[in-house]
PDB file of C-alpha atoms in Angstrom:
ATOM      1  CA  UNK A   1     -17.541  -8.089 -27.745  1.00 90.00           C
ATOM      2  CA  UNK A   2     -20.618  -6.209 -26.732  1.00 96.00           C
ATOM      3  CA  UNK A   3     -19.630  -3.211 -23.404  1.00 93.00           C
ATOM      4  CA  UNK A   4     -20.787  -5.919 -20.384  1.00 92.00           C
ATOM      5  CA  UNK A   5     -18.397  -8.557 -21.821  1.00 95.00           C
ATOM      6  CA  UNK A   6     -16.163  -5.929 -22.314  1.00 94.00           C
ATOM      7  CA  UNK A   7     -16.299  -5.077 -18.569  1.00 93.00           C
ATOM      8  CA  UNK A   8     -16.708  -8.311 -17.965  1.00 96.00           C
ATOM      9  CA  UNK A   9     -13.004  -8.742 -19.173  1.00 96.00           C
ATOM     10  CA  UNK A  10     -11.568  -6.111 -17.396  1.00 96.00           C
ATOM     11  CA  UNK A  11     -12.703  -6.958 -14.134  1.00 97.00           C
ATOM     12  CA  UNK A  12     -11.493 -10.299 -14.296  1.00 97.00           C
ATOM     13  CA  UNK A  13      -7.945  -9.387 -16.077  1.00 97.00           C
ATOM     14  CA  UNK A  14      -7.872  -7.035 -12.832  1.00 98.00           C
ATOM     15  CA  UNK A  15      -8.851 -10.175 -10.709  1.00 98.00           C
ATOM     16  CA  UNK A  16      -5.892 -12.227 -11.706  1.00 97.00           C
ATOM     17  CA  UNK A  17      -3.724  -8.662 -11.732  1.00 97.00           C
ATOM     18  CA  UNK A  18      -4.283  -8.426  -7.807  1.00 98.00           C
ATOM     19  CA  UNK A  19      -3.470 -12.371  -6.815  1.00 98.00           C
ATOM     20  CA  UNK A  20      -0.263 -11.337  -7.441  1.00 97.00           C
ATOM     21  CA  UNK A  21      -0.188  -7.780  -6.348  1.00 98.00           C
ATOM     22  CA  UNK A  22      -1.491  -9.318  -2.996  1.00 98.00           C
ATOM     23  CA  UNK A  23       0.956 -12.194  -3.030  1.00 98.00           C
ATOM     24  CA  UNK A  24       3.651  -9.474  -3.209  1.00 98.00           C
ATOM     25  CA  UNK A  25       2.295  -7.642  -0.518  1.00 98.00           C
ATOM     26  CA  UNK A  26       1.989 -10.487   1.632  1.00 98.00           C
ATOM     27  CA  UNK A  27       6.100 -10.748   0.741  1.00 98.00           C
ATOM     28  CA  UNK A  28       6.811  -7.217   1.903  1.00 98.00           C
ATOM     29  CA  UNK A  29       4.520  -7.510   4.846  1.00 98.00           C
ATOM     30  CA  UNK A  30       6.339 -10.522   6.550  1.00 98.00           C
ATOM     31  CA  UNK A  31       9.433  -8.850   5.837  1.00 98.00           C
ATOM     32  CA  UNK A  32       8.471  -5.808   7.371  1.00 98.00           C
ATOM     33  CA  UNK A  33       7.106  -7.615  10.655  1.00 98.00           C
ATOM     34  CA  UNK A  34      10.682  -9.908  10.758  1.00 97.00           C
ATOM     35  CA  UNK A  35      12.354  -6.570  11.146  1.00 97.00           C
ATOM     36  CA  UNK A  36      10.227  -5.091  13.674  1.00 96.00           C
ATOM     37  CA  UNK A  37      12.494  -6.821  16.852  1.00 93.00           C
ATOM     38  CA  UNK A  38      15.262  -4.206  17.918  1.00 87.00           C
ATOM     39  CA  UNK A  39      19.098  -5.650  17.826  1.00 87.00           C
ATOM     40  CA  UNK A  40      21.119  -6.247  20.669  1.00 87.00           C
ATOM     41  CA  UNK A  41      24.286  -4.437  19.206  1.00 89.00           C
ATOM     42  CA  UNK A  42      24.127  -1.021  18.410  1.00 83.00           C
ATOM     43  CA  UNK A  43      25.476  -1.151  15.107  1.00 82.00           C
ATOM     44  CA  UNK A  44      23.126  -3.784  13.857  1.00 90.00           C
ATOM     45  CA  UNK A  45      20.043  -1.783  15.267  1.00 90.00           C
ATOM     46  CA  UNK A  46      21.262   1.361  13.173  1.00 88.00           C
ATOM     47  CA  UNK A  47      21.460  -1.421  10.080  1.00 92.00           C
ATOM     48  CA  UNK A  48      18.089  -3.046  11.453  1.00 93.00           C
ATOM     49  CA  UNK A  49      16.421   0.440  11.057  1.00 92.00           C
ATOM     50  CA  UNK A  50      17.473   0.910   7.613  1.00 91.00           C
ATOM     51  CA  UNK A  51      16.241  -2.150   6.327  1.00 94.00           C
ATOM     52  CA  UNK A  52      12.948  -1.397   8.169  1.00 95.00           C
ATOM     53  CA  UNK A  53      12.543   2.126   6.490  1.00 94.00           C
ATOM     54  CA  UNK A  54      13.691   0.441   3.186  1.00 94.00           C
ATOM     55  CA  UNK A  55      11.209  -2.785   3.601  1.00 97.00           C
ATOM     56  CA  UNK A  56       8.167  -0.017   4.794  1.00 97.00           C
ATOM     57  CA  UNK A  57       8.667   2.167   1.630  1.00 96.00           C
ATOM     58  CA  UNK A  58       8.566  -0.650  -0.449  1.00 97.00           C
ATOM     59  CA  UNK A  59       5.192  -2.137   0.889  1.00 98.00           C
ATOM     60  CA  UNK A  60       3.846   1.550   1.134  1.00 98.00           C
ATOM     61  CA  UNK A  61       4.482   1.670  -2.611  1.00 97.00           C
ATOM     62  CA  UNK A  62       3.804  -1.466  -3.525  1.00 98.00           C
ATOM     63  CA  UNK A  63      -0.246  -0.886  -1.639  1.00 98.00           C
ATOM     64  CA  UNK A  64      -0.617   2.872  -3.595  1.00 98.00           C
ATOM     65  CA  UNK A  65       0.716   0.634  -7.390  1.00 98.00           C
ATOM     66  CA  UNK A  66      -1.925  -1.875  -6.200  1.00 98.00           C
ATOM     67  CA  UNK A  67      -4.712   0.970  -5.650  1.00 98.00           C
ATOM     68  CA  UNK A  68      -3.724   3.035  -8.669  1.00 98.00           C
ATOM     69  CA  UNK A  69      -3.899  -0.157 -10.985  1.00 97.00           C
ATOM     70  CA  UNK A  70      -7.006  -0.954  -9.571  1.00 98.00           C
ATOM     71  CA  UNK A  71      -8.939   2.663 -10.005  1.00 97.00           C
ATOM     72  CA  UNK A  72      -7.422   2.840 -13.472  1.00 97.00           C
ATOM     73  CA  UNK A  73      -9.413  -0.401 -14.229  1.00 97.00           C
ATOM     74  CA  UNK A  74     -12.325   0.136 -12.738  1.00 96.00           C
ATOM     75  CA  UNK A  75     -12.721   3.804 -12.874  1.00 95.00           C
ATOM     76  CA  UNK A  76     -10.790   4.804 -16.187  1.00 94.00           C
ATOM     77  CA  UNK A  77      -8.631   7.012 -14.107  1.00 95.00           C
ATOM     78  CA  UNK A  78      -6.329   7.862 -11.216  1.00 96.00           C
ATOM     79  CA  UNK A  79      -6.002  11.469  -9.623  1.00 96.00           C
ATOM     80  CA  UNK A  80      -3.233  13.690 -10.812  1.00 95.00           C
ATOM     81  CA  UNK A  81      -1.678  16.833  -9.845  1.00 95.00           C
ATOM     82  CA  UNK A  82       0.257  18.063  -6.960  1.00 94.00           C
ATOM     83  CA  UNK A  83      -1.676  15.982  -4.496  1.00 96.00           C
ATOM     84  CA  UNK A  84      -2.480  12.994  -6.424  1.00 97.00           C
ATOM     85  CA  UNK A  85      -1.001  10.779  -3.794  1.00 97.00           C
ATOM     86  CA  UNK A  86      -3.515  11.752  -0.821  1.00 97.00           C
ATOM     87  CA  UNK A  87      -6.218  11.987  -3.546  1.00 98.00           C
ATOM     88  CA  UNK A  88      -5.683   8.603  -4.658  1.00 98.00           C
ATOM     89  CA  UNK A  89      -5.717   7.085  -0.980  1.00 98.00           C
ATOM     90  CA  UNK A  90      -9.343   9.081  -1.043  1.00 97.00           C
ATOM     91  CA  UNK A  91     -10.761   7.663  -4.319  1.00 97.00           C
ATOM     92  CA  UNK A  92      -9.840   4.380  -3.451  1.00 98.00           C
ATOM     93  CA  UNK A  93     -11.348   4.737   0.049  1.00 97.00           C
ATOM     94  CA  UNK A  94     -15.041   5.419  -1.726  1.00 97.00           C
ATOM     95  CA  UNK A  95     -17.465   3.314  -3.117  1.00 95.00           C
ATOM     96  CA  UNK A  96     -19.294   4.035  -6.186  1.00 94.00           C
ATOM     97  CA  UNK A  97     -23.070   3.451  -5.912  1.00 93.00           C
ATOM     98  CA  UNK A  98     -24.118   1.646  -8.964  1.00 89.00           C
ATOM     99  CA  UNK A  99     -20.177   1.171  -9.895  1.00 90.00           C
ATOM    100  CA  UNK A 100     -17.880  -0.170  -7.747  1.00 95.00           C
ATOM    101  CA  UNK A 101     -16.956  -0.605  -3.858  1.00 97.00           C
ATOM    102  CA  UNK A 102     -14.430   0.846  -1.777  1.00 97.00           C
ATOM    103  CA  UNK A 103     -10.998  -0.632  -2.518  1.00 97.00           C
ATOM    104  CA  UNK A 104      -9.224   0.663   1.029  1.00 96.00           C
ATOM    105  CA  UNK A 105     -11.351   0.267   4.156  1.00 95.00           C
ATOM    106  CA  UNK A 106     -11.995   4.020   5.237  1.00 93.00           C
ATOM    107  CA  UNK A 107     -10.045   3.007   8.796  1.00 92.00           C
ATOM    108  CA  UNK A 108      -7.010   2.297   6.907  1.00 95.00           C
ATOM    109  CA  UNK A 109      -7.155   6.017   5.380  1.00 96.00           C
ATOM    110  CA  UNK A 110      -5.096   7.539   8.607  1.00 96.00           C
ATOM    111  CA  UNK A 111      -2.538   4.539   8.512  1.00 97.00           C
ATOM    112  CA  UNK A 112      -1.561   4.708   4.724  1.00 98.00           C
ATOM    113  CA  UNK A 113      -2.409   8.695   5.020  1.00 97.00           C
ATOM    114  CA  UNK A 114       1.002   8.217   7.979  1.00 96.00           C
ATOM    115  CA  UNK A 115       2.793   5.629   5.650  1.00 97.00           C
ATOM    116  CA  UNK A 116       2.954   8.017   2.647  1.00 96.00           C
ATOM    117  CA  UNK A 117       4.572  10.997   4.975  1.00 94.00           C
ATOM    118  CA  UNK A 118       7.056   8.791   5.585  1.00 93.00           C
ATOM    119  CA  UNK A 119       7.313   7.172   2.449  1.00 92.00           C
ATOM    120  CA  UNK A 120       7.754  10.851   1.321  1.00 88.00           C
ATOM    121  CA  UNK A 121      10.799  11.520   3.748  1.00 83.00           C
ATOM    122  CA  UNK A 122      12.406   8.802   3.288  1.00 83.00           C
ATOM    123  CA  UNK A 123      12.747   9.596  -1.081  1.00 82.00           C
ATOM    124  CA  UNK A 124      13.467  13.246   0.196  1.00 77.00           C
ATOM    125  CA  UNK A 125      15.140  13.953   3.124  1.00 68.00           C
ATOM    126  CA  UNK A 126      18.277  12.880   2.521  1.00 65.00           C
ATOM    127  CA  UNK A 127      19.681  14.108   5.601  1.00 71.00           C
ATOM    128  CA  UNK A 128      17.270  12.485   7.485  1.00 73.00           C
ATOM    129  CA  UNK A 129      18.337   9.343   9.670  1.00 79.00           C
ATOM    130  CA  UNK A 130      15.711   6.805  10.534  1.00 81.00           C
ATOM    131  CA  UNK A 131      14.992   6.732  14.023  1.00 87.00           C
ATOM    132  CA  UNK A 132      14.658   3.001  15.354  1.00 87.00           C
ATOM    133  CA  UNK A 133      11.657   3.842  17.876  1.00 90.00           C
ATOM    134  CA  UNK A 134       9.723   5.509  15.131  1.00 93.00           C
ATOM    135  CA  UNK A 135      10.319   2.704  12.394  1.00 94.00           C
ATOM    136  CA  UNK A 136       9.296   0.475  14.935  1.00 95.00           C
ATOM    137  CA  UNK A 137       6.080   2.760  15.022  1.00 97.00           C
ATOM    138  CA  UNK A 138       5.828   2.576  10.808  1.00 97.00           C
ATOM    139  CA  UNK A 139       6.593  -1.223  10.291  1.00 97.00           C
ATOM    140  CA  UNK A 140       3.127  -1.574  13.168  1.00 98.00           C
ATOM    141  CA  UNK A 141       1.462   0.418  10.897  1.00 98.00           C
ATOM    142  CA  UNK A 142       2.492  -1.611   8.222  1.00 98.00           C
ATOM    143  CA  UNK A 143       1.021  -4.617   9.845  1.00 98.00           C
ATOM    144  CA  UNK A 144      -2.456  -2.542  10.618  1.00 98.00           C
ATOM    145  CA  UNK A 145      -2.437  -1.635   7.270  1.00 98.00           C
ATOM    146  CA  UNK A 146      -1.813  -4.736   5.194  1.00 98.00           C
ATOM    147  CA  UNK A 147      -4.577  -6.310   7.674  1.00 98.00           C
ATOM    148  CA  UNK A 148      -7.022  -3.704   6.036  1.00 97.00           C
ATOM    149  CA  UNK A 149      -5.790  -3.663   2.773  1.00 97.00           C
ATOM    150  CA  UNK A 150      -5.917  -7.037   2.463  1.00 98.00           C
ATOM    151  CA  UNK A 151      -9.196  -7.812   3.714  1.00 97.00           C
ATOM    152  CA  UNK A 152     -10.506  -5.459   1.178  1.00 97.00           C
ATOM    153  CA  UNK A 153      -8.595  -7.059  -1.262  1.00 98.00           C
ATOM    154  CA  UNK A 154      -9.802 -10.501  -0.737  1.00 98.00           C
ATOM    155  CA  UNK A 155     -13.445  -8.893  -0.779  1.00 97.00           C
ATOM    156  CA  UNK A 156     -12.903  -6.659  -3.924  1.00 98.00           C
ATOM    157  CA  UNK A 157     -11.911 -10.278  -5.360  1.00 98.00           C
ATOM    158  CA  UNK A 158     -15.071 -11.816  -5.046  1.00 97.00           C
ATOM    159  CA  UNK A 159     -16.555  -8.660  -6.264  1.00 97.00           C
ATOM    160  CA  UNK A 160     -15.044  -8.652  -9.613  1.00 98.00           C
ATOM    161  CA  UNK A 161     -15.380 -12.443  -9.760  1.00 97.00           C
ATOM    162  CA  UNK A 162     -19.095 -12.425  -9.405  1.00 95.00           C
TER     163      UNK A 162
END
């Protein structure tokens, strides 16, 4: 295979890669926004919140999988190092003249930028009890977010396609 059928390949390999990555986050999405009414008892709303926080770390890390897979395709690398997380939201949020276009919308960078704090706590602070208000707060994010993502998704689609 000469290099442009080589890349050629790859891009559409990534194509079919991210039908399903977007299929799953379409998954975690709905289950996020399902959550997002409060409970009438107050033991099910302390359950309720815990399934939020579990269902909003699992589309928050389902998104930065989809974004990693996709610069490590594309651009033969992700970021690494102590801040490879923040880095990575970055990268993905440029385009590449000549190369390739953004894969997160730039207005999605403060959402996902919130989504990984928490995404952070709630792997590491195990004393930390999620707060029903505020993963109210995160699964609306999650909606804003997978809005974004997705439309970029969809576009990158055609992109790789053509």
């Amino acid at each position: 295979m000469t290099p442009p059928e080589v890349a050629r390949a790859i891009k559409l390999r990534l194509a079919s890669e991210l039908v399903d990555d977007r299929a799953s986050l379409d998954d975690l999405a709905r289950s996020v926004s399902a959550l997002l009414d409060p409970a009438a008892d107050a033991r099910d709303e302390w359950m309720r919140s815990l399934a939020l926080a579990f269902q909003v770390e699992r589309w928050y890390t389902a998104a930065e999988a989809t974004l990693a897979r996709t610069l490590r395709a594309l651009d033969g690398d992700v970021p690494s190092g102590p801040s490879w997380h923040q880095e990575l939201l970055r990268a993905a949020a440029a385009s590449i003249d000549g190369g390739r276009p953004a894969v997160l919308p730039r207005d999605a960078l403060s959402e996902m930028g919130e989504l990984l704090k928490f995404r952070h706590l709630a792997r590491h602070g195990y004393e930390a009890t999620p707060e029903p208000l505020r993963m109210i707060e995160h699964g609306r994010r999650v909606e804003r977010a997978h809005t974004a993502v997705m439309t970029s998704l969809v576009s990158l689609d055609g992109w790789l396609r053509a």
